Amino acid sequence: MRITGYRTLTTVQEWGRPVGDANGVFADGVVPVPIVIVDTDVGISGFGIGPHVEIERIFAAIDGEDPRAVTTLYDRMLRHTFKAGHGGPVFGTIGALDTALWDIKAQAAGQPLWRLLGGRDRRVPAYASGLDIALTDDELVSAYEDYARHGLRAAKLKGGLDIERDRHRLILVRELLTEAGHGLRPGLMLDVNEAWSRKQAVRHICELERTLDLIWIEEPVRRWDAEGLATVGRGVRASVATGENLTGLEQYRPLIAADAVDIVQTAAVGGVTHFLRVSALAHAHDLPVSPIGNSPIGLLHAATSVPNHLTSELQDLHPPVGVSIDLHVEDGAFVLGDSPGLGVRIDEQRIRAAARHPQAQTADGPNVRPERAGRRLLAEDDGVVPARRLSVAAVATPTHYGNEVSPTARH
C-alpha cells in the first residue's frame, strides 16, 4: 500500500448560537473546520481535522510511503520542518496528516482504531464544554440542560473577566446538574484561555473557591509560563489544566519538571501519535490526560488505550456539516462504534455546496489575544456578549453523530 495524494476541505461547525471565550466570540456561531483527506493506491482514504499550513512541504515527507508506518512517518514529517520549526498551525497540519494515517492503518486492518490501539472499552468519559461566555442565563441553562439529558455530570464554563459573573454562572450550572443527577454533586471547571496574570489568577480563583469547588482551572496564565502555572497551582485548591496549545514533547517537559500542570491536555489537531507520546510522558509522572477539541475523534479512539485518561471534552452535540461519525453520546460518555478506522464518512459534495461560510476573522474574535489580556484592572464583559442573537430553533441539532450524512462515493 502506498500514499498517492491528499485533498483539503474546509467545512463549518454550526452551533446556532454565539460561541467564544474571554478573548472574543464568533457571534454567528459558525466556526471553520479544516479537513485533510489522504488517499492511497488501494482505494482507502484517511481523515484528519487540522490546518493546511505548509501542507505541500509536509506531505512530501510521506508521499509514496506505506501509510501503515505511522509513527516513523510522524517523525519524518517533523524532520521536514526542521529549519522553520513545527510550532503553531504547522504542528496542526502534521497532526491532521498523522490522524489520517492512523485512520488508513485501522481501515486496512478491518478494525476500529480503538481496537487496533489496544482499547478494551469503547466508552470514553466526557464532560460538557459549551464555549458559553456570550450566553444569557436562560441560554446557558438551556444549553447545559441538553448536555444533562445525555448524562453529562461535569461541565467546563468559559470565564475570567468578572468574578461575580463567573460565580453566578457556575452556580447556575451546578444547580442544574445537581438536579439532573438526583442530588449527586457535579464536577465544575473554569477555562479562561490565558486571560490572567499570575496574581490575577490566584485572586480570582481563591475568591470563587470561597463558595465553589472547582476540579480544575484551565490555562490561567500563558501556556509556556511554567513558573507562573506552578505559582497558580500552589495558590489555589483547584488543579491546573493546560497543554492544548503546546506543540511537541519539548514544550511539556519544562511544565512537568516545574510541577506546573496537574491535568495534561492535548488538542485534537495535535494528532494521535502526539497524544500517545504525551500520555506516556504524563503517565511516567502519575499525571492524568484529557483530550481537547470539538471533534477529537482520533484522540477518543486513542484514549481507550492509555491508562491515565481522565475525561474528554464534548463541545457541540452534533458533528461538522457534511461529516458523519460512528459514535454517539449516552450516560455521560462518548460511545465509539465498530466501523473500521475512525468511523468517519465525508460528504464532499455537501461540504463544497454548503451555503454557510465562516466570517472573516476580526480583532475581537476568540483567536486573537486582546490588547488588555493580563492587564485588566476592573471586571470586564464589554466585547464578549455580541450585539445580535441567532435563533437557536432555526438550526437542527441531532444528538447522534452517526445521523448527520450518508456515505459519499469515492472520486
Coordinates of N, CA and C in Angstrom, one line a residue, residues 78-243:
L78 N 8.1 15.7 11.1 CA 8.7 16.6 12.0 C 10.1 17.0 11.4
R79 N 10.8 16.1 10.9 CA 12.2 16.4 10.3 C 12.1 17.3 9.1
H80 N 11.0 17.2 8.4 CA 10.8 18.0 7.2 C 10.5 19.5 7.6
T81 N 10.2 19.8 8.8 CA 10.0 21.2 9.3 C 11.2 21.6 10.2
F82 N 12.3 20.9 10.0 CA 13.4 21.1 10.9 C 13.9 22.6 11.0
K83 N 14.1 23.2 9.9 CA 14.7 24.6 9.9 C 13.7 25.6 10.4
A84 N 12.5 25.6 9.9 CA 11.5 26.6 10.2 C 10.8 26.3 11.5
G85 N 10.8 25.0 12.0 CA 10.2 24.6 13.2 C 8.8 24.1 13.0
H86 N 8.2 23.4 13.9 CA 6.9 22.8 13.8 C 5.9 23.3 14.7
G87 N 6.1 24.6 15.2 CA 5.1 25.2 16.1 C 3.8 25.6 15.4
G88 N 2.9 26.0 16.2 CA 1.6 26.6 15.7 C 0.8 25.7 14.8
P89 N 0.3 26.4 13.7 CA -0.6 25.6 12.8 C 0.2 24.6 12.0
V90 N 1.5 24.7 11.9 CA 2.3 23.7 11.2 C 2.2 22.4 12.0
F91 N 2.2 22.4 13.3 CA 2.1 21.2 14.1 C 0.7 20.6 13.9
G92 N -0.3 21.5 13.7 CA -1.7 21.0 13.5 C -1.8 20.3 12.1
T93 N -1.1 20.8 11.1 CA -1.1 20.1 9.8 C -0.5 18.7 9.9
I94 N 0.7 18.6 10.7 CA 1.3 17.3 10.9 C 0.3 16.4 11.6
G95 N -0.4 17.0 12.6 CA -1.3 16.2 13.4 C -2.5 15.7 12.6
A96 N -3.0 16.5 11.6 CA -4.1 16.1 10.8 C -3.7 15.0 9.9
L97 N -2.5 15.1 9.3 CA -2.0 14.0 8.4 C -1.8 12.7 9.2
D98 N -1.2 12.9 10.4 CA -1.0 11.7 11.3 C -2.3 11.0 11.6
T99 N -3.3 11.8 11.9 CA -4.6 11.1 12.2 C -5.2 10.4 11.0
A100 N -5.0 11.0 9.8 CA -5.5 10.4 8.6 C -4.7 9.0 8.4
L101 N -3.4 9.0 8.7 CA -2.7 7.8 8.5 C -3.1 6.7 9.5
W102 N -3.4 7.0 10.7 CA -4.0 6.1 11.7 C -5.3 5.5 11.2
D103 N -6.1 6.4 10.6 CA -7.4 6.0 10.0 C -7.2 5.0 8.9
I104 N -6.2 5.2 8.1 CA -5.9 4.3 7.0 C -5.5 2.9 7.5
K105 N -4.5 3.0 8.5 CA -4.0 1.8 9.1 C -5.1 0.9 9.7
A106 N -6.0 1.5 10.4 CA -7.0 0.7 11.1 C -8.0 0.2 10.0
Q107 N -8.3 1.0 9.0 CA -9.2 0.5 7.9 C -8.6 -0.7 7.2
A108 N -7.3 -0.6 6.9 CA -6.6 -1.7 6.3 C -6.7 -3.0 7.1
A109 N -6.6 -2.8 8.4 CA -6.7 -4.0 9.3 C -8.1 -4.4 9.6
G110 N -9.1 -3.7 9.1 CA -10.5 -4.0 9.2 C -11.0 -3.9 10.7
Q111 N -10.4 -3.0 11.4 CA -10.7 -2.8 12.8 C -11.0 -1.3 13.1
P112 N -11.9 -1.0 14.1 CA -11.9 0.4 14.6 C -10.6 0.7 15.2
L113 N -10.2 2.0 15.1 CA -8.9 2.4 15.6 C -8.8 2.1 17.1
W114 N -9.8 2.2 17.9 CA -9.7 2.0 19.3 C -9.3 0.5 19.6
R115 N -9.8 -0.4 18.8 CA -9.5 -1.8 18.9 C -8.0 -2.0 18.5
L116 N -7.6 -1.4 17.4 CA -6.3 -1.6 16.9 C -5.2 -1.1 17.9
L117 N -5.5 0.0 18.6 CA -4.6 0.6 19.5 C -4.6 -0.2 20.9
G118 N -5.5 -1.2 21.0 CA -5.5 -2.0 22.2 C -6.5 -1.6 23.3
G119 N -7.5 -0.8 22.8 CA -8.5 -0.4 23.8 C -9.4 -1.6 24.1
R120 N -9.9 -1.6 25.3 CA -10.8 -2.7 25.8 C -12.3 -2.2 25.9
D121 N -12.4 -0.9 26.3 CA -13.8 -0.4 26.5 C -14.0 0.8 25.5
R122 N -15.1 0.7 24.7 CA -15.4 1.7 23.7 C -16.0 2.9 24.3
R123 N -16.3 3.0 25.6 CA -16.8 4.1 26.2 C -15.7 5.1 26.7
V124 N -15.9 6.4 26.4 CA -14.9 7.4 26.7 C -15.6 8.4 27.6
P125 N -15.3 8.5 28.9 CA -15.9 9.5 29.8 C -15.7 10.9 29.2
A126 N -16.8 11.7 29.4 CA -16.8 13.1 28.8 C -17.3 14.1 29.8
Y127 N -17.0 15.4 29.5 CA -17.5 16.5 30.2 C -18.1 17.5 29.2
A128 N -19.1 18.3 29.6 CA -19.7 19.3 28.8 C -18.9 20.5 28.7
S129 N -18.8 21.1 27.5 CA -18.0 22.3 27.3 C -18.7 23.2 26.2
G130 N -19.4 24.2 26.7 CA -20.3 24.9 25.8 C -19.7 26.1 25.1
L131 N -18.5 26.5 25.3 CA -17.9 27.7 24.7 C -18.9 28.9 24.9
D132 N -19.3 29.1 26.2 CA -20.6 29.7 26.5 C -20.5 31.1 27.1
I133 N -19.4 31.8 27.0 CA -19.2 33.0 27.7 C -20.2 34.1 27.2
A134 N -20.7 34.0 26.0 CA -21.6 35.0 25.5 C -23.1 34.8 25.8
L135 N -23.4 33.7 26.4 CA -24.8 33.3 26.6 C -25.4 34.0 27.8
T136 N -26.7 34.3 27.7 CA -27.5 34.9 28.8 C -27.7 33.7 29.8
D137 N -28.3 34.0 30.9 CA -28.5 33.0 31.9 C -29.5 31.9 31.4
D138 N -30.6 32.4 30.7 CA -31.5 31.4 30.2 C -30.9 30.5 29.1
E139 N -30.1 31.1 28.2 CA -29.4 30.4 27.2 C -28.4 29.4 27.8
L140 N -27.7 29.8 28.8 CA -26.7 28.9 29.5 C -27.4 27.7 30.1
V141 N -28.5 27.9 30.8 CA -29.3 26.8 31.4 C -29.8 25.9 30.3
S142 N -30.3 26.5 29.2 CA -30.9 25.6 28.1 C -29.8 24.8 27.5
A143 N -28.6 25.3 27.3 CA -27.5 24.6 26.7 C -27.1 23.4 27.6
Y144 N -27.0 23.7 28.9 CA -26.5 22.6 29.8 C -27.6 21.6 30.2
E145 N -28.8 22.0 30.0 CA -29.9 21.0 30.1 C -29.8 20.0 29.0
D146 N -29.4 20.4 27.8 CA -29.2 19.5 26.7 C -28.1 18.5 27.0
Y147 N -27.0 19.0 27.5 CA -25.9 18.1 27.9 C -26.4 17.1 29.0
A148 N -27.1 17.7 30.0 CA -27.6 16.8 31.1 C -28.5 15.7 30.6
R149 N -29.3 15.9 29.6 CA -30.1 14.9 29.0 C -29.3 13.7 28.4
H150 N -28.0 14.0 28.1 CA -27.1 13.0 27.6 C -26.3 12.4 28.7
G151 N -26.6 12.7 30.0 CA -26.0 12.1 31.1 C -24.7 12.7 31.6
L152 N -24.3 13.9 31.0 CA -23.1 14.5 31.4 C -23.3 15.2 32.8
R153 N -22.4 14.9 33.7 CA -22.4 15.4 35.1 C -21.2 16.3 35.5
A154 N -20.4 16.7 34.5 CA -19.3 17.6 34.7 C -19.3 18.6 33.6
A155 N -19.0 19.9 33.9 CA -19.1 21.0 32.9 C -18.0 21.9 33.1
K156 N -17.5 22.4 31.9 CA -16.4 23.4 31.9 C -17.0 24.7 31.3
L157 N -17.0 25.7 32.1 CA -17.5 27.0 31.6 C -16.4 27.9 31.2
K158 N -16.7 28.8 30.3 CA -15.7 29.9 29.9 C -15.9 31.1 30.8
G159 N -14.8 31.7 31.2 CA -14.9 32.9 32.0 C -13.6 33.6 32.1
G160 N -13.4 34.3 33.2 CA -12.2 35.0 33.5 C -12.2 36.5 33.5
L161 N -13.4 37.1 33.2 CA -13.5 38.6 33.1 C -14.2 39.2 34.2
D162 N -14.9 38.5 35.0 CA -15.7 39.1 36.1 C -15.9 38.0 37.1
I163 N -15.4 38.1 38.3 CA -15.5 37.1 39.4 C -17.0 36.8 39.7
E164 N -17.8 37.8 39.9 CA -19.2 37.6 40.3 C -20.0 37.0 39.2
R165 N -19.7 37.4 38.0 CA -20.4 36.7 36.9 C -20.0 35.3 36.7
D166 N -18.7 35.0 36.9 CA -18.3 33.6 36.8 C -18.9 32.8 38.0
R167 N -19.0 33.3 39.2 CA -19.6 32.6 40.3 C -21.1 32.3 40.0
H168 N -21.8 33.3 39.5 CA -23.2 33.2 39.3 C -23.5 32.1 38.2
R169 N -22.7 32.1 37.2 CA -22.9 31.2 36.1 C -22.5 29.7 36.5
L170 N -21.5 29.6 37.3 CA -21.1 28.3 37.8 C -22.1 27.7 38.7
I171 N -22.7 28.6 39.5 CA -23.7 28.1 40.5 C -25.0 27.7 39.7
L172 N -25.4 28.4 38.6 CA -26.5 28.0 37.8 C -26.3 26.6 37.2
V173 N -25.1 26.4 36.7 CA -24.9 25.1 36.1 C -24.8 24.0 37.2
R174 N -24.2 24.3 38.3 CA -24.1 23.4 39.4 C -25.5 22.9 39.9
E175 N -26.4 23.9 40.0 CA -27.7 23.5 40.5 C -28.5 22.7 39.4
L176 N -28.3 23.0 38.2 CA -29.0 22.3 37.1 C -28.4 20.8 37.1
L177 N -27.1 20.7 37.1 CA -26.6 19.3 37.0 C -26.8 18.5 38.3
T178 N -26.9 19.2 39.5 CA -27.2 18.5 40.7 C -28.6 17.9 40.6
E179 N -29.6 18.7 40.1 CA -30.9 18.2 40.0 C -31.0 17.1 39.0
A180 N -30.3 17.2 37.9 CA -30.3 16.2 36.9 C -29.6 14.9 37.4
G181 N -28.7 15.0 38.3 CA -28.0 13.9 38.9 C -28.6 13.4 40.2
H182 N -29.9 13.8 40.4 CA -30.6 13.4 41.6 C -29.9 13.7 42.9
G183 N -29.3 14.8 43.0 CA -28.6 15.3 44.2 C -27.1 15.0 44.3
L184 N -26.6 14.2 43.3 CA -25.2 14.0 43.3 C -24.4 15.2 42.9
R185 N -23.3 15.5 43.6 CA -22.5 16.7 43.3 C -21.9 16.6 41.9
P186 N -22.1 17.6 41.0 CA -21.4 17.6 39.7 C -20.0 18.1 39.8
G187 N -19.3 17.9 38.7 CA -17.9 18.5 38.6 C -18.0 19.8 37.8
L188 N -17.2 20.8 38.3 CA -17.2 22.1 37.6 C -15.7 22.5 37.3
M189 N -15.5 23.0 36.1 CA -14.2 23.5 35.7 C -14.4 24.9 35.1
L190 N -13.3 25.7 35.1 CA -13.4 27.1 34.5 C -12.2 27.2 33.6
D191 N -12.4 27.7 32.4 CA -11.4 27.9 31.4 C -11.3 29.4 31.0
V192 N -10.1 30.0 31.2 CA -10.0 31.4 31.0 C -9.1 31.7 29.8
N193 N -8.6 30.7 29.1 CA -7.8 30.9 27.9 C -6.7 31.9 28.0
E194 N -5.9 31.8 29.0 CA -4.7 32.6 29.2 C -5.0 34.1 29.4
A195 N -6.1 34.4 30.1 CA -6.6 35.8 30.2 C -5.9 36.5 31.4
W196 N -5.2 35.9 32.3 CA -4.8 36.5 33.5 C -3.3 36.6 33.7
S197 N -2.9 37.5 34.6 CA -1.5 37.4 35.2 C -1.5 36.4 36.3
R198 N -0.4 36.1 36.9 CA -0.3 35.2 37.9 C -1.1 35.6 39.2
K199 N -1.0 36.8 39.6 CA -1.7 37.3 40.8 C -3.2 37.4 40.5
Q200 N -3.6 37.8 39.3 CA -5.0 37.8 39.0 C -5.6 36.4 39.1
A201 N -4.9 35.4 38.6 CA -5.4 34.1 38.6 C -5.6 33.6 40.0
V202 N -4.6 33.8 40.9 CA -4.8 33.3 42.3 C -5.9 34.1 43.0
R203 N -6.0 35.4 42.8 CA -7.0 36.2 43.4 C -8.4 35.7 42.9
H204 N -8.6 35.6 41.6 CA -9.9 35.2 41.0 C -10.3 33.9 41.5
I205 N -9.5 32.9 41.4 CA -9.9 31.5 41.8 C -10.1 31.4 43.3
C206 N -9.2 32.0 44.1 CA -9.4 31.9 45.6 C -10.8 32.5 46.0
E207 N -11.2 33.6 45.3 CA -12.5 34.1 45.6 C -13.6 33.2 45.2
L208 N -13.5 32.6 44.1 CA -14.5 31.6 43.6 C -14.5 30.4 44.6
E209 N -13.4 30.0 45.1 CA -13.3 28.8 45.9 C -13.9 29.0 47.3
R210 N -14.2 30.3 47.7 CA -14.9 30.5 48.9 C -16.3 29.9 48.9
T211 N -16.9 29.7 47.7 CA -18.3 29.2 47.6 C -18.4 28.0 46.7
L212 N -17.3 27.7 45.9 CA -17.4 26.7 44.9 C -16.2 25.8 45.0
D213 N -16.5 24.5 44.5 CA -15.4 23.5 44.4 C -15.1 23.3 43.0
L214 N -13.9 23.7 42.5 CA -13.6 23.5 41.1 C -12.6 22.4 40.9
I215 N -12.9 21.5 40.0 CA -12.0 20.4 39.7 C -10.7 21.0 39.1
W216 N -10.8 21.9 38.1 CA -9.6 22.5 37.6 C -9.8 23.9 37.0
I217 N -8.8 24.6 37.0 CA -8.7 25.9 36.3 C -7.8 25.7 35.1
E218 N -8.3 26.1 33.9 CA -7.7 25.8 32.6 C -7.0 27.0 32.0
E219 N -5.7 26.9 31.7 CA -4.9 27.9 31.1 C -5.1 29.3 31.8
P220 N -4.8 29.3 33.1 CA -4.9 30.6 33.9 C -3.9 31.6 33.4
V221 N -2.7 31.2 33.0 CA -1.7 32.2 32.5 C -1.2 31.7 31.2
R222 N -0.2 32.3 30.7 CA 0.3 31.9 29.3 C 0.8 30.5 29.3
R223 N 0.6 29.9 28.2 CA 0.8 28.4 28.0 C 2.2 28.0 28.3
W224 N 3.2 28.8 28.1 CA 4.6 28.5 28.3 C 5.2 28.9 29.6
D225 N 4.4 29.5 30.5 CA 4.9 30.1 31.7 C 4.9 29.0 32.8
A226 N 5.9 28.2 32.8 CA 6.0 27.1 33.8 C 6.0 27.7 35.2
E227 N 6.8 28.7 35.5 CA 6.9 29.3 36.8 C 5.5 29.9 37.2
G228 N 4.8 30.5 36.3 CA 3.5 31.1 36.6 C 2.5 30.1 36.8
L229 N 2.4 29.0 36.0 CA 1.5 28.0 36.2 C 1.7 27.3 37.6
A230 N 3.0 27.1 37.9 CA 3.3 26.5 39.2 C 2.9 27.4 40.4
T231 N 3.0 28.7 40.2 CA 2.6 29.6 41.2 C 1.1 29.6 41.4
V232 N 0.4 29.5 40.4 CA -1.1 29.4 40.5 C -1.5 28.1 41.1
G233 N -0.8 27.0 40.7 CA -1.1 25.7 41.3 C -0.9 25.7 42.8
R234 N 0.1 26.4 43.3 CA 0.4 26.4 44.8 C -0.6 27.3 45.5
G235 N -1.2 28.3 44.8 CA -2.0 29.3 45.4 C -3.5 28.9 45.5
V236 N -4.0 27.9 44.8 CA -5.4 27.6 44.7 C -5.6 26.1 45.0
R237 N -6.8 25.7 45.3 CA -7.1 24.3 45.6 C -7.3 23.5 44.3
A238 N -7.9 24.2 43.3 CA -8.2 23.5 42.0 C -6.9 23.0 41.4
S239 N -7.0 22.0 40.6 CA -5.9 21.5 39.7 C -5.7 22.5 38.6
V240 N -4.5 22.6 38.1 CA -4.2 23.4 36.9 C -4.1 22.5 35.7
A241 N -5.0 22.9 34.7 CA -5.0 22.1 33.4 C -4.4 23.0 32.3
T242 N -3.6 22.4 31.5 CA -3.1 23.1 30.3 C -2.4 22.1 29.3
G243 N -2.2 22.6 28.1 CA -1.5 21.8 27.2 C -2.1 21.8 25.8

